[in-house]
Amino acid sequence: MYQYAGVVVNNDSVQVDKVFTYKIPISLIGSVLLGFRVKVPFGRGNRTIDAFVLELREQCDNVNNIKEITSICDDMPLLKITDIELIKIMKKKYLCTYLECIKVIIPRGITKGIKKKTAQVLTTLKQLEGKFLNEPYKNIYELIQQNSMKYNKNEFSKMFNQSLSSTNTMIKYGFLETKEVIINRYSDKNYSSYEEKILNENQQKSVDIIMNSKLKKFLIYGVTGSGKTEIYMNLVSYMLKDNKQSIILIPEISLTPQMVERFKGRFGRDIAVFHSRLSDGERFDEWMRVKLGNVKIAIGARSAIFLPFENLGLIVIDEEHEASYKSDRDPKFDAREIAYMKCELESCKLILGSATPSIESYYKASINELKLITINERADGAAMPKVEIVDMREELMNNNRSIFSKSLHEGITESLRKNEQVILFLNRRGFSTFVSCRKCGYVFKCKKCDISLTYHNTSEYLTCHYCGEKERISKVCPSCGSSYVKYFGVGTEKIEQEINRIFPSAKTLRMDFDTTRKKNSYEYIYNTFKNKQADILIGTQMVAKGLDFKNVTLVGVIAADLSLNLPDYRAFERTFQLLTQVSGRAGRGSKEGNVVIQTYSADNLTIQYAAHNDYDSFYKNEIMMRKAMDYPPFTSILVINMSSEDEKLLIKSIQNVGENLKYKIQNDDNITLLGPCPCGISKIKNFYRWQIIIKGNIEEIIAGEIKNFVYESVKNVYNSIRVSLDINPSSMI
């Protein structure tokens, strides 16, 4: 029998990031199992805190002064055996702590003490008699019979305008009683039936390959509208028949309503939905539904990859190219990589799907790490949309200073005339992107961040999109005192205003960060546009992926250059993906689709490839550049980011780390060190930011040594400097 347990304590300090050994008291031997949460005395004061059992041991080398586990917290283990294996892999791969890995697997509500929500509700107990056969008792009794187990006393009294005193009297004499019931905090909304469709030849072939192959990992490269979702649903059906469970990952919360609508319409309400917009209570309830085996399908954003299914058969990652699958918080995991790990640990199938696969995934397919399945045609035989590139330099030469080119203006007019819908895409929210003085060139910047402030038309303030800081609009330049203050650039708010001015009869919707802050706002916008209650949907990248509106015949890209010139090696890839994806929203029904791409770089190869939906040519060009520049997938990149409110201390510290790292790796020809230098955005929320970039063949052992070295180097100033290490970050800015 195991007499000792190796536990990780619930303490965020890096200094206690290790497995501590505790004695299992005789009363708990056989009850303390792997994955359990327990209470332990910790530190000099023996403060009782939570800990998680990751190891069990029969013996212990040093039993002197060893402390005992106090108690078990839950009636079941919170971590599976495979979760514990995953935690150990993640700690090494993502240079994080045990606890950070545990917290991303277990919903935060559990450690906060959230439990199942219960309520005392009314029900009838025995038949009425005597004076209770009269009013008001008779009416109360009948109402509660009709609404048994639905309302507590106060709710019932208000809902049906009944006497609370009379209800209490009936409880006192045993005619009514209150019972404790569990209140579900998740949605049990009914959806219209989404009938199973007959697969076309390409779809059926894809399903057959996946189900009949001994291989586990697949990449479906299918053009927009090729019916990938129907393939996923068929695979889920096979899993259900085999009593196996499925996880469907989507990159954006904005896609959740559409995916939930389809899956619940096909498979019923017993599907868990898991994403960051849920409350702690809702996340707890959904997690528990999975843990207790009450659901076999889960749909969600990247954190849903950790849901505790016991018999997982399938993981689907839709729009797998999306950067949102990579976390920017510790642990800085990539859901695609976690899916790879779970695929091996739990022996399930993994499907990556995209019309514009990430360079890394397509490269893996080229070297047979993934089985490639290609679909070049739309599912219903519809043609791909016609794409026109408009050179905005020529528009200026023709004296068109409008936001909209002549082609786009005419296209919107024609679509509205035919009662068809339009999507306008601009990956920049707000009204004006920056405010500047035309006399001296002064740009209004955030005092806490090294970024220009954005003007929003709905308020009298300029806003920072990084820290949220607001500053009242000034009509006078604070630098030179002139009144030549002007708004420059265009955001989604400005587009909306211009559409309302030029097309006053058109009904518009806007989908960006500002309009989707409220709960369920995504679902409202999605349903409103789907039900044709709006003519034009204006949005940022939220509208560029996955959404399927049959009546959209025109897509307008207002400024294709925005992501093209960012100082990031993925800039061309992101631009190609965005343009191709948003173009794919047009012509998905029986009507012909058209796309107008407005740009000042009409000859750029990336834009040309996107306009012709030519992924293969784009990939060949991009992979050649990646190899020449020694970028992923041929190498790894480790970014060491250090930040502090004390700029001098920060610079001194990171330069010291940089010099010592150069000395440490000087004999390794496979690694290059760049920096230290300021980050692309050198200040956020009053914290100055500098970085060191290490590029090359960075194995886990080397990465671990670098991590330990960096933390050791700043231990004396650790309270003043924040340290972040990120392997292959989604953005270099």
XYZ file of C-alpha atoms in Angstrom:
733
model
C 0.000 0.000 0.000
C 1.127 3.538 -0.731
C 2.101 5.373 2.446
C 3.497 8.572 0.911
C 2.210 11.058 -1.620
C 4.041 13.516 -3.860
C 1.970 16.693 -4.029
C 2.070 20.112 -5.686
C 0.867 22.839 -3.337
C -1.546 25.588 -4.333
C 1.023 28.372 -4.095
C 1.975 30.530 -7.106
C 5.574 31.179 -6.042
C 8.222 29.842 -8.443
C 10.319 28.927 -5.413
C 7.885 26.159 -4.401
C 7.405 24.764 -7.904
C 8.258 21.175 -7.042
C 6.736 17.958 -5.766
C 6.673 17.770 -1.952
C 6.443 14.450 -0.115
C 3.780 13.989 2.571
C 2.889 10.984 4.716
C -0.557 9.506 4.196
C -2.174 9.005 7.638
C -3.321 5.463 8.422
C -6.972 6.550 8.245
C -6.541 7.703 4.619
C -4.336 4.914 3.249
C -6.096 3.510 0.199
C -8.281 6.615 -0.073
C -5.626 9.097 -1.207
C -5.297 8.379 -4.923
C -3.555 10.023 -7.861
C -5.292 13.222 -8.989
C -7.005 13.928 -5.657
C -7.049 17.374 -4.082
C -6.009 17.223 -0.440
C -5.353 19.561 2.476
C -1.778 19.743 3.789
C 0.124 21.793 6.385
C 2.678 23.943 4.563
C 5.513 26.270 5.483
C 6.968 27.178 8.847
C 3.571 28.147 10.219
C 1.989 24.908 8.950
C -0.796 26.862 7.269
C -3.357 24.446 5.808
C -3.592 24.786 2.013
C -4.784 22.791 -0.983
C -2.433 20.409 -2.772
C -2.752 18.015 -5.694
C -1.529 14.423 -5.605
C 0.722 13.729 -8.604
C 2.708 10.793 -7.226
C 2.231 7.877 -4.805
C 5.140 6.115 -3.104
C 5.502 3.036 -0.948
C 8.658 4.308 0.700
C 10.398 7.571 1.475
C 14.170 8.078 1.852
C 13.938 10.698 4.559
C 11.030 10.225 6.969
C 12.325 12.593 9.658
C 10.008 15.555 10.301
C 7.789 14.567 7.364
C 4.341 16.147 7.549
C 1.011 14.363 7.111
C -1.849 15.015 4.751
C -4.718 16.525 6.740
C -7.759 15.502 4.694
C -9.213 14.794 1.249
C -11.146 17.682 -0.329
C -13.376 15.959 -2.881
C -15.157 12.644 -3.347
C -13.394 11.982 -6.663
C -10.026 12.746 -8.288
C -9.952 16.046 -10.203
C -7.061 14.919 -12.419
C -6.935 11.779 -14.547
C -3.767 9.689 -14.854
C -3.309 11.031 -18.391
C -3.779 14.594 -17.059
C -0.856 14.057 -14.699
C 1.294 12.821 -17.578
C 0.219 15.849 -19.607
C 1.110 18.229 -16.763
C 4.646 16.846 -16.603
C 5.083 17.226 -20.374
C 3.641 20.764 -20.388
C 5.866 21.943 -17.551
C 8.954 21.107 -19.585
C 7.665 22.188 -22.979
C 6.151 25.527 -21.977
C 8.693 26.482 -19.279
C 5.969 26.968 -16.675
C 5.117 25.689 -13.205
C 3.212 22.578 -12.140
C 0.466 24.725 -10.650
C -0.025 26.775 -13.822
C -0.634 23.537 -15.710
C -3.012 22.208 -13.049
C -5.033 25.440 -13.030
C -5.564 25.373 -16.784
C -6.912 21.791 -16.546
C -9.191 22.336 -13.514
C -11.758 25.175 -13.713
C -10.904 28.027 -11.381
C -14.287 27.743 -9.675
C -13.183 24.551 -7.910
C -10.215 26.136 -6.168
C -12.404 29.159 -5.361
C -14.794 26.872 -3.517
C -17.670 26.977 -6.011
C -20.052 24.065 -5.598
C -23.199 22.887 -7.326
C -25.921 25.513 -7.136
C -28.979 24.324 -5.209
C -32.357 25.765 -4.295
C -35.279 24.849 -2.040
C -38.285 24.448 -4.336
C -41.960 23.795 -3.601
C -43.853 20.568 -4.244
C -47.075 18.978 -2.937
C -46.870 16.375 -0.142
C -50.382 15.112 0.767
C -53.987 15.704 -0.299
C -55.858 18.709 1.069
C -58.430 18.293 3.838
C -60.561 20.349 6.170
C -60.327 24.105 5.869
C -57.452 23.735 3.401
C -60.014 22.675 0.761
C -61.041 26.334 0.656
C -59.341 29.372 -0.873
C -56.631 30.595 -0.937
C -55.167 27.192 -0.068
C -56.914 25.268 -2.854
C -55.596 27.633 -5.566
C -52.052 27.592 -4.140
C -52.100 23.788 -4.020
C -53.261 23.471 -7.635
C -50.689 25.985 -8.894
C -47.878 24.131 -7.134
C -49.115 20.822 -8.543
C -48.866 22.334 -12.032
C -45.430 23.848 -11.334
C -43.918 21.268 -9.010
C -40.170 21.541 -8.296
C -39.836 24.812 -10.231
C -39.971 27.706 -7.750
C -38.907 28.536 -4.223
C -41.413 30.183 -1.870
C -40.544 33.783 -2.713
C -40.406 33.148 -6.472
C -43.785 31.360 -6.358
C -45.376 34.161 -4.375
C -44.204 36.848 -6.821
C -44.812 34.818 -9.980
C -48.450 33.901 -9.156
C -49.322 36.753 -6.774
C -50.068 34.343 -3.921
C -49.864 34.849 -0.161
C -46.470 33.843 1.252
C -48.074 33.491 4.693
C -50.660 30.995 3.376
C -47.926 29.017 1.623
C -45.929 28.810 4.875
C -49.055 27.633 6.711
C -49.550 24.805 4.222
C -45.910 23.775 4.688
C -46.367 23.820 8.461
C -49.345 21.417 8.270
C -47.638 19.069 5.811
C -49.616 19.742 2.626
C -46.587 21.245 0.892
C -42.887 20.734 1.338
C -39.647 22.212 0.029
C -37.031 20.006 -1.584
C -33.444 20.800 -2.446
C -32.707 20.568 -6.175
C -29.621 21.297 -8.246
C -29.918 24.399 -10.417
C -28.158 24.060 -13.757
C -26.154 27.132 -14.699
C -25.574 25.962 -18.254
C -27.903 26.609 -21.194
C -30.504 23.925 -21.940
C -32.005 25.864 -24.835
C -33.790 23.819 -27.490
C -32.603 24.185 -31.093
C -34.367 23.471 -34.368
C -33.513 20.094 -35.861
C -30.414 20.126 -38.069
C -30.984 17.105 -40.243
C -28.133 14.853 -41.329
C -27.125 15.586 -44.905
C -26.122 13.124 -47.584
C -22.372 13.517 -47.993
C -20.958 14.280 -51.408
C -18.145 12.189 -52.846
C -15.333 14.297 -51.348
C -16.917 14.375 -47.890
C -17.645 10.634 -47.827
C -14.124 9.840 -49.004
C -12.691 12.000 -46.205
C -14.805 10.245 -43.549
C -13.863 6.817 -44.897
C -10.139 7.617 -44.902
C -10.247 8.826 -41.297
C -12.401 6.021 -39.918
C -10.679 3.175 -41.775
C -7.102 4.321 -41.266
C -4.823 3.151 -38.477
C -3.322 6.643 -38.523
C -4.408 9.035 -35.757
C -3.612 12.534 -37.036
C -5.193 14.173 -40.093
C -5.220 17.580 -41.785
C -8.296 18.416 -43.853
C -7.352 21.184 -46.276
C -10.739 22.103 -47.744
C -11.681 25.347 -49.493
C -14.205 27.637 -47.796
C -17.653 26.087 -48.097
C -16.330 22.576 -48.792
C -18.465 21.097 -45.993
C -15.854 20.378 -43.330
C -18.396 20.810 -40.516
C -20.568 18.038 -41.963
C -17.488 15.785 -42.038
C -16.863 16.554 -38.354
C -20.480 15.746 -37.474
C -20.345 12.414 -39.279
C -17.162 11.510 -37.408
C -18.875 12.424 -34.112
C -21.782 10.106 -35.046
C -19.339 7.220 -35.489
C -17.794 8.003 -32.094
C -21.199 8.008 -30.393
C -22.017 4.598 -31.887
C -18.733 3.349 -30.436
C -19.566 4.963 -27.043
C -16.657 7.394 -27.421
C -16.543 11.098 -26.718
C -15.590 14.064 -28.903
C -14.104 17.536 -28.404
C -14.741 20.183 -31.095
C -12.487 23.237 -30.813
C -13.301 26.537 -32.493
C -11.038 29.603 -32.482
C -13.503 32.406 -31.746
C -16.393 32.737 -29.315
C -18.224 34.436 -32.202
C -18.395 31.035 -33.938
C -19.906 29.310 -30.890
C -23.590 30.130 -31.612
C -23.391 28.689 -35.133
C -21.556 25.511 -34.099
C -23.767 24.957 -31.041
C -26.892 25.498 -33.143
C -25.810 22.829 -35.619
C -24.509 20.253 -33.150
C -27.402 20.556 -30.683
C -29.814 20.543 -33.617
C -28.283 17.230 -34.727
C -27.322 15.488 -31.463
C -29.593 17.063 -28.836
C -29.038 19.348 -25.847
C -26.570 17.143 -23.974
C -23.505 18.910 -25.333
C -21.096 20.850 -23.118
C -20.148 24.370 -24.225
C -16.923 25.683 -22.724
C -15.284 29.084 -23.290
C -13.972 32.157 -21.488
C -17.232 34.139 -21.564
C -18.910 31.685 -19.177
C -19.110 32.582 -15.488
C -17.116 30.502 -12.992
C -20.367 28.754 -12.019
C -21.255 27.936 -15.616
C -17.753 26.605 -16.310
C -17.949 24.496 -13.140
C -21.288 22.985 -14.173
C -20.140 22.212 -17.727
C -16.886 20.695 -16.449
C -18.804 18.539 -13.966
C -21.186 17.341 -16.692
C -18.160 16.046 -18.587
C -16.489 14.652 -15.452
C -19.615 12.711 -14.428
C -20.102 11.323 -17.940
C -23.391 13.147 -18.579
C -22.287 14.442 -21.992
C -20.313 12.884 -24.807
C -19.664 15.985 -26.943
C -18.028 19.291 -26.030
C -17.694 22.449 -28.117
C -15.432 25.283 -27.062
C -12.407 27.500 -27.399
C -8.850 26.361 -26.629
C -9.404 25.615 -22.899
C -11.978 22.945 -23.850
C -9.072 20.717 -24.943
C -8.550 19.882 -21.238
C -12.115 18.714 -20.487
C -11.995 15.438 -18.475
C -13.552 12.904 -20.849
C -12.791 9.332 -19.790
C -13.141 7.662 -23.193
C -12.071 10.311 -25.683
C -12.263 9.154 -29.288
C -12.008 12.346 -31.343
C -10.521 15.834 -31.213
C -11.447 18.263 -33.989
C -9.663 21.614 -34.301
C -11.608 23.740 -36.764
C -9.916 26.750 -38.413
C -6.695 25.256 -37.087
C -4.592 28.093 -38.510
C -5.935 30.617 -36.002
C -3.486 32.310 -33.634
C -6.057 32.243 -30.813
C -5.274 28.553 -30.236
C -1.981 29.747 -28.698
C -2.330 31.118 -25.173
C -0.523 34.338 -24.274
C -0.801 33.614 -20.540
C 1.123 31.058 -18.518
C 1.133 28.268 -19.336
C 1.638 29.558 -22.889
C 0.308 26.367 -24.452
C -0.799 25.754 -28.010
C -4.082 23.804 -28.160
C -2.901 22.085 -31.355
C 0.196 20.788 -29.567
C -1.877 19.721 -26.552
C -4.154 17.832 -28.955
C -1.086 16.042 -30.364
C -0.116 15.005 -26.833
C -3.635 13.847 -25.900
C -3.854 11.954 -29.180
C -0.925 9.829 -28.034
C -1.828 9.663 -24.331
C -5.494 8.765 -24.889
C -5.195 7.005 -28.261
C -7.819 9.144 -29.997
C -8.068 10.574 -33.492
C -7.102 14.196 -34.207
C -8.542 16.213 -37.086
C -7.154 19.627 -38.020
C -9.325 21.500 -40.504
C -8.820 24.718 -42.465
C -9.162 26.370 -45.857
C -5.834 28.077 -45.121
C -3.744 25.672 -43.020
C -0.962 27.085 -40.878
C 2.475 26.797 -42.457
C 3.563 24.510 -39.604
C 0.637 22.093 -40.047
C 0.934 21.902 -43.819
C 4.659 21.296 -43.448
C 3.925 18.422 -41.038
C 1.607 16.972 -43.662
C 4.378 17.245 -46.258
C 6.693 15.138 -44.080
C 3.891 12.661 -43.212
C 3.413 13.647 -39.571
C -0.185 14.372 -40.574
C -2.282 12.568 -43.178
C -3.352 15.231 -45.700
C -6.917 15.195 -47.073
C -7.560 17.812 -49.772
C -10.997 19.085 -50.893
C -10.895 21.618 -53.737
C -14.631 22.079 -54.348
C -17.521 23.562 -52.400
C -19.950 21.031 -50.951
C -23.079 22.078 -52.829
C -21.356 22.625 -56.160
C -21.395 26.417 -55.743
C -18.655 28.361 -57.489
C -15.934 30.108 -55.537
C -16.570 33.869 -55.384
C -15.173 36.211 -58.018
C -12.450 38.389 -56.504
C -11.482 41.856 -57.712
C -8.387 43.673 -56.443
C -8.840 47.445 -56.418
C -5.715 49.630 -56.343
C -6.657 52.537 -54.078
C -3.814 54.618 -55.534
C -5.720 54.658 -58.828
C -8.901 55.620 -56.976
C -7.079 58.669 -55.598
C -5.784 59.535 -59.052
C -9.398 59.429 -60.261
C -10.282 61.870 -57.473
C -12.150 59.289 -55.361
C -11.283 60.132 -51.765
C -14.043 57.997 -50.267
C -13.416 54.999 -48.021
C -15.181 52.923 -50.668
C -13.844 52.322 -54.145
C -16.134 52.752 -57.138
C -16.429 48.947 -57.478
C -17.317 48.401 -53.840
C -19.838 51.250 -53.828
C -21.544 49.827 -56.919
C -21.446 46.307 -55.449
C -23.146 47.406 -52.219
C -25.788 49.306 -54.186
C -26.542 46.258 -56.355
C -26.658 43.822 -53.400
C -29.075 46.053 -51.494
C -31.253 46.381 -54.595
C -31.515 42.573 -54.792
C -32.185 42.233 -51.029
C -28.894 40.393 -50.635
C -26.500 40.827 -47.708
C -23.032 42.335 -47.489
C -20.066 41.814 -45.162
C -17.498 44.605 -44.840
C -14.205 43.657 -43.218
C -11.673 45.977 -41.593
C -9.316 44.589 -38.976
C -9.288 47.770 -36.945
C -11.982 48.880 -34.518
C -12.804 52.401 -33.423
C -13.585 55.559 -35.410
C -10.147 57.063 -36.057
C -6.976 55.089 -35.434
C -4.940 58.025 -34.223
C -5.231 61.749 -33.569
C -2.433 64.082 -34.613
C -1.503 67.749 -34.883
C -1.116 68.767 -38.542
C 1.178 71.638 -37.598
C 3.893 69.934 -35.510
C 3.139 66.233 -36.064
C 2.390 65.472 -32.406
C 0.477 62.181 -31.989
C -1.789 61.688 -28.980
C -0.387 58.612 -27.176
C -1.356 56.673 -24.078
C 0.637 57.818 -21.047
C 0.845 54.220 -19.808
C 1.568 52.501 -23.139
C 3.748 53.211 -26.151
C 0.742 53.242 -28.482
C -1.426 55.898 -30.110
C -4.877 56.526 -28.677
C -7.963 55.649 -30.726
C -10.965 57.907 -31.114
C -14.384 56.306 -30.588
C -17.343 58.214 -31.954
C -19.647 57.210 -29.084
C -17.750 59.193 -26.434
C -15.744 62.358 -25.938
C -12.633 60.371 -25.090
C -9.603 58.845 -26.756
C -9.047 55.217 -25.716
C -5.992 52.956 -25.448
C -6.749 49.508 -26.881
C -4.060 47.914 -24.695
C -4.780 49.134 -21.171
C -8.203 50.764 -21.585
C -6.958 54.165 -20.373
C -9.135 57.085 -21.508
C -8.221 60.711 -22.141
C -10.628 63.550 -22.857
C -10.419 64.841 -26.434
C -8.458 68.073 -26.782
C -8.973 70.513 -29.626
C -5.600 72.111 -28.877
C -2.235 70.440 -29.462
C -0.467 69.999 -26.083
C 2.910 70.317 -27.838
C 2.631 73.467 -29.971
C -0.705 74.907 -28.853
C -2.208 74.981 -32.347
C -5.814 74.090 -33.098
C -4.893 71.949 -36.115
C -5.843 68.692 -34.405
C -7.146 66.119 -36.892
C -8.426 62.541 -36.809
C -6.561 60.104 -39.065
C -7.195 56.537 -40.169
C -10.370 54.510 -40.320
C -11.926 51.999 -37.927
C -15.111 49.921 -37.965
C -17.095 52.739 -36.310
C -16.165 55.112 -39.134
C -17.174 52.494 -41.728
C -20.544 52.121 -40.022
C -21.088 55.891 -39.982
C -20.207 56.209 -43.671
C -22.512 53.330 -44.654
C -25.365 54.942 -42.708
C -24.672 58.251 -44.490
C -24.366 56.848 -48.031
C -26.984 54.080 -47.702
C -29.442 55.492 -45.129
C -32.063 52.798 -45.746
C -29.632 49.922 -45.104
C -29.761 48.232 -41.715
C -26.265 47.703 -40.301
C -24.666 45.563 -37.595
C -21.147 45.880 -36.231
C -19.186 42.949 -34.810
C -15.964 43.932 -33.062
C -14.559 43.916 -29.532
C -16.582 46.993 -28.578
C -19.965 45.550 -29.607
C -19.395 42.056 -28.191
C -18.389 42.843 -24.611
C -21.769 41.875 -23.172
C -22.742 38.296 -22.562
C -24.579 36.619 -25.456
C -23.854 39.597 -27.743
C -22.240 37.268 -30.296
C -25.373 35.154 -30.439
C -27.591 38.224 -30.847
C -25.543 39.610 -33.759
C -25.257 36.179 -35.395
C -28.997 35.461 -35.206
C -29.996 38.979 -36.285
C -27.873 38.774 -39.436
C -28.759 35.142 -40.109
C -32.464 35.977 -39.928
C -31.916 38.780 -42.489
C -32.847 41.501 -40.018
C -29.784 43.467 -41.151
C -28.359 44.131 -44.602
C -24.713 44.869 -43.881
C -22.423 43.297 -41.270
C -19.308 45.371 -40.530
C -16.566 43.755 -38.487
C -13.010 42.907 -37.608
C -11.489 39.428 -37.925
C -14.492 38.039 -36.018
C -16.424 38.048 -39.320
C -13.580 36.523 -41.321
C -13.901 32.891 -40.343
C -16.373 30.058 -40.241
C -19.631 32.013 -40.402
C -22.076 30.624 -42.956
C -24.703 33.061 -44.261
C -26.400 31.862 -47.460
C -27.664 35.322 -48.466
C -24.255 37.063 -48.404
C -23.238 37.756 -52.002
C -20.696 40.551 -51.488
C -17.668 40.855 -49.231
C -15.673 44.067 -49.137
C -12.155 44.214 -47.671
C -11.618 47.879 -46.815
C -7.846 47.829 -46.275
C -5.942 44.648 -47.126
C -2.581 46.176 -46.158
C -3.150 46.495 -42.398
C -1.596 43.167 -41.403
C 0.795 42.985 -44.363
C 3.507 45.277 -43.034
C 3.614 44.288 -39.375
C 7.117 43.535 -37.998
C 6.385 39.814 -37.629
C 7.598 36.875 -39.698
C 3.997 35.601 -39.817
C 2.635 38.836 -41.350
C 2.275 37.456 -44.897
C 0.699 34.230 -43.624
C -1.833 36.106 -41.486
C -2.723 38.406 -44.384
C -3.261 35.501 -46.774
C -5.400 33.668 -44.239
C -7.545 36.687 -43.381
C -8.186 37.643 -47.019
C -8.948 34.077 -48.104
C -11.190 33.385 -45.123
C -13.229 36.578 -45.342
C -13.563 36.131 -49.114
C -15.006 32.695 -48.419
C -18.021 34.245 -46.668
C -19.416 35.265 -50.092
C -21.549 33.080 -52.348
C -22.049 30.168 -49.938
C -25.654 29.664 -51.056
C -27.167 29.378 -54.517
C -26.338 32.982 -55.441
C -23.053 34.061 -57.015
C -20.512 35.624 -54.681
C -18.273 38.632 -55.276
C -15.340 40.024 -53.306
C -13.711 43.445 -53.569
C -10.255 43.745 -52.000
C -9.104 47.340 -51.557
C -5.338 47.812 -51.207
C -2.420 50.166 -51.784
C -0.224 47.128 -52.578
C -2.087 45.606 -55.504
C 1.017 43.868 -56.871
C 1.925 42.146 -53.609
C 2.201 38.379 -54.166
C 0.385 37.490 -50.942
C -2.656 39.545 -51.946
C -2.536 38.104 -55.471
C -2.387 34.522 -54.151
C -5.320 35.205 -51.795
C -7.397 36.741 -54.580
C -6.873 33.622 -56.711
C -7.409 31.262 -53.734
C -3.993 29.802 -54.538
C -2.809 28.298 -51.260
C -0.276 25.970 -52.896
C 1.675 28.810 -54.543
C 1.522 30.861 -51.363
C 2.805 27.929 -49.294
C 5.717 27.213 -51.663
C 6.783 30.854 -51.570
C 6.380 31.168 -47.804
C 8.091 27.895 -46.844
C 11.059 28.834 -49.026
C 11.356 32.151 -47.202
C 11.017 30.483 -43.780
C 13.824 28.065 -44.597
C 16.115 30.817 -45.917
C 15.475 32.972 -42.813
C 15.700 30.032 -40.377
C 12.185 30.481 -39.004
C 9.672 27.861 -37.796
C 8.907 25.133 -38.757
C 12.643 24.658 -39.371
C 13.704 26.071 -36.014
C 12.178 27.150 -32.715
C 12.004 30.660 -31.297
C 12.245 31.358 -27.578
C 11.292 34.891 -26.578
C 12.437 36.138 -23.183
C 10.336 39.160 -22.283
C 11.173 41.264 -19.237
C 9.109 44.219 -18.040
C 9.256 46.717 -15.200
C 7.998 50.143 -14.154
C 11.661 51.000 -13.459
C 13.147 51.464 -16.941
C 16.764 51.806 -15.807
C 16.610 48.673 -13.645
C 14.969 46.784 -16.507
C 17.611 47.740 -19.077
C 20.466 46.963 -16.683
C 18.964 43.585 -15.747
C 18.145 42.390 -19.266
C 21.514 43.508 -20.611
C 23.177 41.502 -17.847
C 21.042 38.464 -18.739
C 21.851 38.948 -22.436
C 25.602 39.132 -21.928
C 25.660 36.047 -19.719
C 23.425 34.102 -22.110
C 25.710 34.929 -25.038
C 28.622 33.568 -23.063
C 26.640 30.489 -22.072
C 25.630 29.522 -25.634
C 28.693 30.805 -27.522
C 29.861 27.285 -28.369
C 26.470 26.113 -29.685
C 26.362 26.683 -33.457
C 22.676 25.693 -33.605
C 21.474 28.658 -31.536
C 21.440 32.392 -32.325
C 20.740 35.123 -29.771
C 19.192 38.428 -30.876
C 18.977 41.444 -28.576
C 18.311 42.549 -25.949
C 16.187 45.328 -27.435
C 12.875 47.085 -26.741
C 9.710 45.175 -27.734
C 7.687 46.333 -30.727
C 5.358 48.011 -28.239
C 7.882 49.138 -25.676
C 5.489 50.132 -22.901
C 2.130 48.725 -21.767
C 0.220 49.686 -18.613
C 3.185 51.677 -17.253
C 5.523 48.698 -17.703
C 8.532 49.132 -19.981
C 9.184 46.034 -22.115
C 12.424 44.587 -23.471
C 13.096 41.222 -25.041
C 15.764 38.708 -26.024
C 15.064 36.354 -28.935
C 16.781 32.977 -29.106
C 16.418 31.149 -32.399
C 17.553 27.689 -33.410
C 17.403 24.053 -32.396
C 16.174 24.661 -28.835
C 15.679 21.280 -27.205
C 13.723 20.929 -23.957
C 16.853 20.429 -21.850
C 18.464 23.596 -23.256
C 15.227 25.566 -22.861
C 14.952 24.407 -19.243
C 18.530 25.475 -18.537
C 17.864 28.905 -20.080
C 14.717 29.290 -17.968
C 16.548 28.432 -14.737
C 19.404 30.745 -15.674
C 17.092 33.700 -16.407
C 15.157 33.332 -13.132
C 18.385 32.916 -11.169
C 19.789 36.079 -12.780
C 16.876 38.255 -11.640
C 16.158 36.666 -8.261
C 17.427 39.728 -6.378
C 15.099 42.064 -8.280
C 12.278 39.562 -8.872
C 9.669 41.722 -7.143
C 10.480 44.620 -9.479
C 10.782 42.763 -12.779
C 8.305 40.499 -14.549
C 9.714 37.643 -16.606
C 7.906 35.829 -19.418
C 9.273 32.990 -21.547
C 7.398 31.910 -24.660
C 8.268 29.126 -27.104
C 7.139 29.985 -30.654
C 4.847 32.887 -29.712
C 1.878 33.680 -31.952
C 3.069 37.268 -32.312
C 6.525 38.841 -32.183
C 5.218 42.361 -31.501
